[in-house]
Amino acid sequence: MKEKVLTEHFGLENLYKIDVYQKQGGYRATEKALKKMKPEEILEEVKKANLRGRGGAGFPAGVKWSFVPDTDKPKYLCVNADEGEPGTFKDRYIMSHNPHMLIEGIIITSFCVGISVAFIYIRGEYEAIALRLEQAISEAYEKGFLGKNILESGFDLDVFVHRGAGAYICGEETALLESLEGKRGNPRLKPPFPASVGLFQCPTVINNVETISNISHIILNGAEWFIKQGLPKDGGTRIFGVSGMVKNPGIYELPLGTSLKDIIFKHAGGMKEGKKLKAVIPGGMSAPILTADEINIKMDFDSLVEANSMLGSAGIIVIDDKTSILDVLKVVTKFYSHESCGQCTPCRIGNSWINKIVKRIAEGKGKKEDIDSILRLASNIEGNTLCPLGDAAAMPILSITKKFRKELESHL
Amino acid sequence: MQEKTNEMIKIFIDKEPVDAEEGTTVLKAAERAGIHIPHLCYHPAFPPEGSCRMCLVEIEGFPKLELACSTVVKEEMKISTKSERVVEARKAVLEFLLAEHPLDCPICDKAGDCKLQDYYDEYGLFESQFKEAKEKREKKLKIGKSLILDQERCILCTRCVRFLKEVTKTQDLGVFHRGVHSSVNIYEGASVENNYSGNLAEICPVGAITDEDFRFKTRSWFLKEGESICPLCSRGCNILIEYHPGFSRFELPKRVYRIKARENPEVNGFWICDRGRYGYSYLDERRADQIIMNKKEGENELTCENISRHLGEKIKNLSSARKTSGIALILHTWLSNEELFLLHEIFKNDLKVEKIFFADLPDGEADGFLLTSEPSPNRRGAQEIGFDIKTVDLGALADGTDFLLAFGPFLSGLFSSKDLRGALDKIKTKVLFSSNSNELNSLFDVVIPVALIAEKEGSLTNVEGIVQGFQPVLEPPGESLPEWKVLSDLGKELGMDSKFYSEFTSPEAILSEMGKKIPFFKKKND
Amino acid sequence: MSPEFSEKTKKKIEEIVARYPQKEAAILPILHITQQEFGSISAEEEKLVARILGIKPISVRELVTFYTMFPKESLGKYHIQVCSNLSCSLLGAGNFVDYLVEKLGIKPGETTPDKKFTLSTVECLGACERAPCMMINFNYYGEMDPKKVDEILDGLK
């Protein structure tokens, strides 16, 4: 039996208020976890659930938590709500419709890992949502789900909302930590990994909003149930965000492994009137592009890797045949050039260089060798940068340029 | 004392087995094995930054290229520093760096001394494919008393920013904006005004920060360098003296063009202060280069060669007349351990001279980091040898003195000319050994030109008691000669323990003899 | 005159600072408050924030120029930010910007002479399902077309 997990009650009026949330069974998972479970049991359950990170990288959450060393240092939880990957808007829905589901996840995660301070790092533009989160947090304090000695378990937790200020790179976990510490969002060298040396040099868990929002459901219904909502190695549902040239853009919570073709043509209503499918970006802008004949594919981490793309943030951007691929490439290259933090050489200069070439082509001043230059430069960025942004930029640039080379050459 | 060393493990670099210290990085292990891995942002003084991406190497079992600067070695690790993939990646990084670089090497002061140039020569030599407009930035931003920042040449290694954050903790420079618009910058109205600013030009791997003290005065490839010790305070910072060996066809205004820091973890780390860096004019200005005779007493012509015999005779006469109480000495602590030791042996131990004064520059203020309050390099040495560092008292000096041996040019800074003349006029015979000319030259009967620390051999004892040897970098000008030579000849001349003095053919021999007499100077590993 | 925070704001800042084990971590929240109170973050505001946190103004400048939400110059009363990223441009964000340029008589990055509107094009705002989308100050507007934007802008005083 597959069902909606995260978005089930999204239609409900005032779900963001704690009373309404509790009427739907809200905070029962917290009670169960804090009163009836040991941290080790929670960790075991989350590991068994094969909950993979929903931010993009798909790292199993339980495994990530288990990397946190046993120390006397304070430990932190950072919820990554810096949703900035183009084509992605699912976390916005979760936080604005059901902030308490996220807070519950934060409480249980913190209890499990032994954390007493959690920060929700939310992108600066989501100011209204940040306010909603803060209201929800203060409701949770009032009801005794946050603060000192929560539900008389002896467990203390404070949660703060921390707003970013306009920098895509801060969605990268170590850049997020730098930003949260009050610095420029320059990613850190790894190792050490945040689980051992993270926020304020202390062990830190960083998980995406959607990842954390699944926790209460796993606790209530168990790992086995959770796996049944998705795939054995990839438990649960995914909230797919569909945008671009479809009839019904929006979020669709579906089991992992749902076919991309079905998402576009069944769930999102197919192409807009008179438009034909040309290409799809399946997992946020960083995911390599798929052509119209590559969409018979299951939407889960492994299937997409097999197709040389990635599930990423599950933001699906649907491109129609009237759209010039050069325009797409221009938007893509401008974005990464604008969002490169500038710290490391290949990303700082490579992305700007490629964008300069693409702009020149768009101005009608393309040269024969430009396409090869783009491919060469993007390959030189790929794998050689300090953080994943280099690959995130190179992957779409390479795939677009390779798969639509003929069309691009027609502009030269 | 046994130094604590880490366990050694075996790794392979370019297929060759290499011993590496456990816990060290690939880059350090390679350097230890004599293999240079190119790098720009990495500097041994700071934690790895990993931003330039020049030091990427291939490590077996790792899918991506890894940073040599930050990857810690593991037993049996197999590293390639020259594989095709590595070379291609280096080329790629260089191509990126050069794309937005102005390539204004002909007018860049760093040319010839620039890592970007060196690496291009080694890994690049490709034709530029960059056909776009380069970013425009500030080309000549004055950021400190003698520092110029060229943002277009900057490769954003941020060594300068990190230096000011971690070493001086003044945070004068920062990175503004982001992406390709990122640039190192200074806050309006602010300036790098600390005593270590010169290190910025030195650690800049490219021509982004240049030093007005050096800029456009010569080209770096004309210069030679030699290792020395900075004498301008008692820290004893290890330095490199960069000098022009000269042209045959025209005369240069000076020999020394630049002082650089030389790494010594025990003394100065990687840095020197601006006082030491910029205060080198004494090496070339107003140098005494020939003997000056102001008073003739019908004697033979004095030369630097026969001066010890002349002085020896004078002293012998005083000694046989039991008038050694009429001898006075003015010393200073730019003299080496060996020279001070000889002075101590001859005058204090043997001749029992009591009037021994010191004339150094007045104490300054320590800066809390390297610069000490003592403006000379060997006060500690003088103390360990057994001198009581008494400043010159003109009254006591002149009282009953008829023979004065004075060393150094510093006396003139301590008293007015009138007072000096008044005191010295009372002394019958007075001889000065000095490296730099000043008003003292006219107040003594004979002035003998002597070598500076950069021009002779010896050792100094720094404020912390570390004894550091030095070798001559420059030729002593003209007739000038090192004091230790005159003094050991004088000892022989005086016939004092001829066996003892005849051993002294070098400062090294003197130091080894010192070790026998004074435990402090016994070599630690003897 | 150099800017100064009100007593109330100072209290709020103290509260924020107390959340973090290191004072500097409070800088982004404080910059948001500063931006709200003074409308821009010029050198004067940078110095004010630096003073509060006991850091150098250059450290504030490093952040202010890194993040996009702290303009140096004051913006218009209404800051119109039009998304120019992929989903929005697929659905005509480009034409929509052209329409605004014509309607307001300013180019992206400029402010109308009456200081009422500032127009910016920005990267993804995270509302792709409502493309083309824009923000006016902190309110989101989706499915934009000339008619809709006319209604919205005409409703703003």
PDB file of C-alpha atoms in Angstrom, chain C residues 11-104:
ATOM      1  CA  LYS C  11      17.573  44.499  22.840  1.00  0.00           C
ATOM      2  CA  LYS C  12      16.504  42.284  19.989  1.00  0.00           C
ATOM      3  CA  ILE C  13      20.092  42.093  18.784  1.00  0.00           C
ATOM      4  CA  GLU C  14      21.265  41.081  22.244  1.00  0.00           C
ATOM      5  CA  GLU C  15      18.699  38.313  22.212  1.00  0.00           C
ATOM      6  CA  ILE C  16      19.909  37.095  18.840  1.00  0.00           C
ATOM      7  CA  VAL C  17      23.563  37.226  19.849  1.00  0.00           C
ATOM      8  CA  ALA C  18      22.773  35.042  22.866  1.00  0.00           C
ATOM      9  CA  ARG C  19      21.669  32.191  20.590  1.00  0.00           C
ATOM     10  CA  TYR C  20      25.167  31.522  19.360  1.00  0.00           C
ATOM     11  CA  PRO C  21      28.278  30.390  21.187  1.00  0.00           C
ATOM     12  CA  GLN C  22      30.274  32.828  19.029  1.00  0.00           C
ATOM     13  CA  LYS C  23      29.146  36.397  18.691  1.00  0.00           C
ATOM     14  CA  GLU C  24      30.061  36.716  15.003  1.00  0.00           C
ATOM     15  CA  ALA C  25      27.523  34.042  14.118  1.00  0.00           C
ATOM     16  CA  ALA C  26      24.826  36.619  14.732  1.00  0.00           C
ATOM     17  CA  ILE C  27      26.018  38.790  11.870  1.00  0.00           C
ATOM     18  CA  LEU C  28      23.549  37.696   9.174  1.00  0.00           C
ATOM     19  CA  PRO C  29      20.495  38.186  11.404  1.00  0.00           C
ATOM     20  CA  ILE C  30      21.896  41.554  12.480  1.00  0.00           C
ATOM     21  CA  LEU C  31      22.529  42.552   8.878  1.00  0.00           C
ATOM     22  CA  HIS C  32      18.930  41.662   8.032  1.00  0.00           C
ATOM     23  CA  ILE C  33      17.738  43.912  10.841  1.00  0.00           C
ATOM     24  CA  THR C  34      20.114  46.647   9.702  1.00  0.00           C
ATOM     25  CA  GLN C  35      18.881  46.366   6.139  1.00  0.00           C
ATOM     26  CA  GLN C  36      15.298  46.599   7.359  1.00  0.00           C
ATOM     27  CA  GLU C  37      15.953  49.628   9.565  1.00  0.00           C
ATOM     28  CA  PHE C  38      18.172  51.651   7.268  1.00  0.00           C
ATOM     29  CA  GLY C  39      17.197  50.410   3.807  1.00  0.00           C
ATOM     30  CA  SER C  40      20.756  49.729   2.697  1.00  0.00           C
ATOM     31  CA  ILE C  41      24.117  48.756   4.074  1.00  0.00           C
ATOM     32  CA  SER C  42      26.602  51.426   3.209  1.00  0.00           C
ATOM     33  CA  ALA C  43      29.929  51.999   4.942  1.00  0.00           C
ATOM     34  CA  GLU C  44      28.184  53.706   7.868  1.00  0.00           C
ATOM     35  CA  GLU C  45      25.990  50.702   8.555  1.00  0.00           C
ATOM     36  CA  GLU C  46      28.928  48.367   8.114  1.00  0.00           C
ATOM     37  CA  LYS C  47      30.759  50.257  10.826  1.00  0.00           C
ATOM     38  CA  LEU C  48      27.718  50.167  13.082  1.00  0.00           C
ATOM     39  CA  VAL C  49      27.423  46.385  12.775  1.00  0.00           C
ATOM     40  CA  ALA C  50      31.174  45.987  13.211  1.00  0.00           C
ATOM     41  CA  ARG C  51      31.043  48.006  16.423  1.00  0.00           C
ATOM     42  CA  ILE C  52      28.221  45.911  17.844  1.00  0.00           C
ATOM     43  CA  LEU C  53      30.036  42.666  17.167  1.00  0.00           C
ATOM     44  CA  GLY C  54      33.485  43.935  18.058  1.00  0.00           C
ATOM     45  CA  ILE C  55      34.894  43.137  14.634  1.00  0.00           C
ATOM     46  CA  LYS C  56      36.488  45.211  11.875  1.00  0.00           C
ATOM     47  CA  PRO C  57      34.285  46.895   9.264  1.00  0.00           C
ATOM     48  CA  ILE C  58      36.180  45.002   6.553  1.00  0.00           C
ATOM     49  CA  SER C  59      34.832  41.735   7.949  1.00  0.00           C
ATOM     50  CA  VAL C  60      31.329  43.103   7.495  1.00  0.00           C
ATOM     51  CA  ARG C  61      32.176  44.267   3.967  1.00  0.00           C
ATOM     52  CA  GLU C  62      33.370  40.762   3.096  1.00  0.00           C
ATOM     53  CA  LEU C  63      29.910  39.438   3.905  1.00  0.00           C
ATOM     54  CA  VAL C  64      27.840  42.273   2.537  1.00  0.00           C
ATOM     55  CA  THR C  65      29.485  41.886  -0.865  1.00  0.00           C
ATOM     56  CA  PHE C  66      29.198  38.098  -0.809  1.00  0.00           C
ATOM     57  CA  TYR C  67      25.478  37.854  -0.147  1.00  0.00           C
ATOM     58  CA  THR C  68      23.043  39.472  -2.538  1.00  0.00           C
ATOM     59  CA  MET C  69      20.493  40.770  -0.048  1.00  0.00           C
ATOM     60  CA  PHE C  70      22.418  43.709   1.386  1.00  0.00           C
ATOM     61  CA  PRO C  71      22.418  46.507  -1.179  1.00  0.00           C
ATOM     62  CA  LYS C  72      24.910  49.312  -0.697  1.00  0.00           C
ATOM     63  CA  GLU C  73      22.530  51.948  -2.016  1.00  0.00           C
ATOM     64  CA  SER C  74      18.968  52.448  -0.872  1.00  0.00           C
ATOM     65  CA  LEU C  75      16.375  50.685  -2.961  1.00  0.00           C
ATOM     66  CA  GLY C  76      12.983  51.967  -4.006  1.00  0.00           C
ATOM     67  CA  LYS C  77      10.014  51.558  -1.702  1.00  0.00           C
ATOM     68  CA  TYR C  78       9.094  48.459  -3.671  1.00  0.00           C
ATOM     69  CA  HIS C  79      11.817  46.094  -4.733  1.00  0.00           C
ATOM     70  CA  ILE C  80      10.617  44.051  -7.673  1.00  0.00           C
ATOM     71  CA  GLN C  81      12.728  40.947  -8.134  1.00  0.00           C
ATOM     72  CA  VAL C  82      11.934  38.947 -11.214  1.00  0.00           C
ATOM     73  CA  CYS C  83      13.237  35.420 -11.434  1.00  0.00           C
ATOM     74  CA  SER C  84      15.310  34.921 -14.557  1.00  0.00           C
ATOM     75  CA  ASN C  85      16.150  31.291 -13.985  1.00  0.00           C
ATOM     76  CA  LEU C  86      15.119  28.368 -16.133  1.00  0.00           C
ATOM     77  CA  SER C  87      11.518  27.512 -15.272  1.00  0.00           C
ATOM     78  CA  CYS C  88      10.573  31.182 -15.279  1.00  0.00           C
ATOM     79  CA  SER C  89      12.379  32.009 -18.494  1.00  0.00           C
ATOM     80  CA  LEU C  90      10.784  28.997 -20.195  1.00  0.00           C
ATOM     81  CA  LEU C  91       7.460  30.620 -19.423  1.00  0.00           C
ATOM     82  CA  GLY C  92       8.349  34.072 -20.600  1.00  0.00           C
ATOM     83  CA  ALA C  93      10.263  35.774 -17.791  1.00  0.00           C
ATOM     84  CA  GLY C  94      12.327  37.538 -20.428  1.00  0.00           C
ATOM     85  CA  ASN C  95       9.313  39.162 -22.036  1.00  0.00           C
ATOM     86  CA  PHE C  96       7.949  39.934 -18.623  1.00  0.00           C
ATOM     87  CA  VAL C  97      11.119  41.800 -17.667  1.00  0.00           C
ATOM     88  CA  ASP C  98      10.965  43.690 -20.975  1.00  0.00           C
ATOM     89  CA  TYR C  99       7.405  44.709 -20.120  1.00  0.00           C
ATOM     90  CA  LEU C 100       8.473  45.982 -16.686  1.00  0.00           C
ATOM     91  CA  VAL C 101      11.414  47.851 -18.179  1.00  0.00           C
ATOM     92  CA  GLU C 102       9.048  49.644 -20.496  1.00  0.00           C
ATOM     93  CA  LYS C 103       6.370  50.230 -17.885  1.00  0.00           C
ATOM     94  CA  LEU C 104       8.728  51.546 -15.190  1.00  0.00           C
TER      95      LEU C 104
END
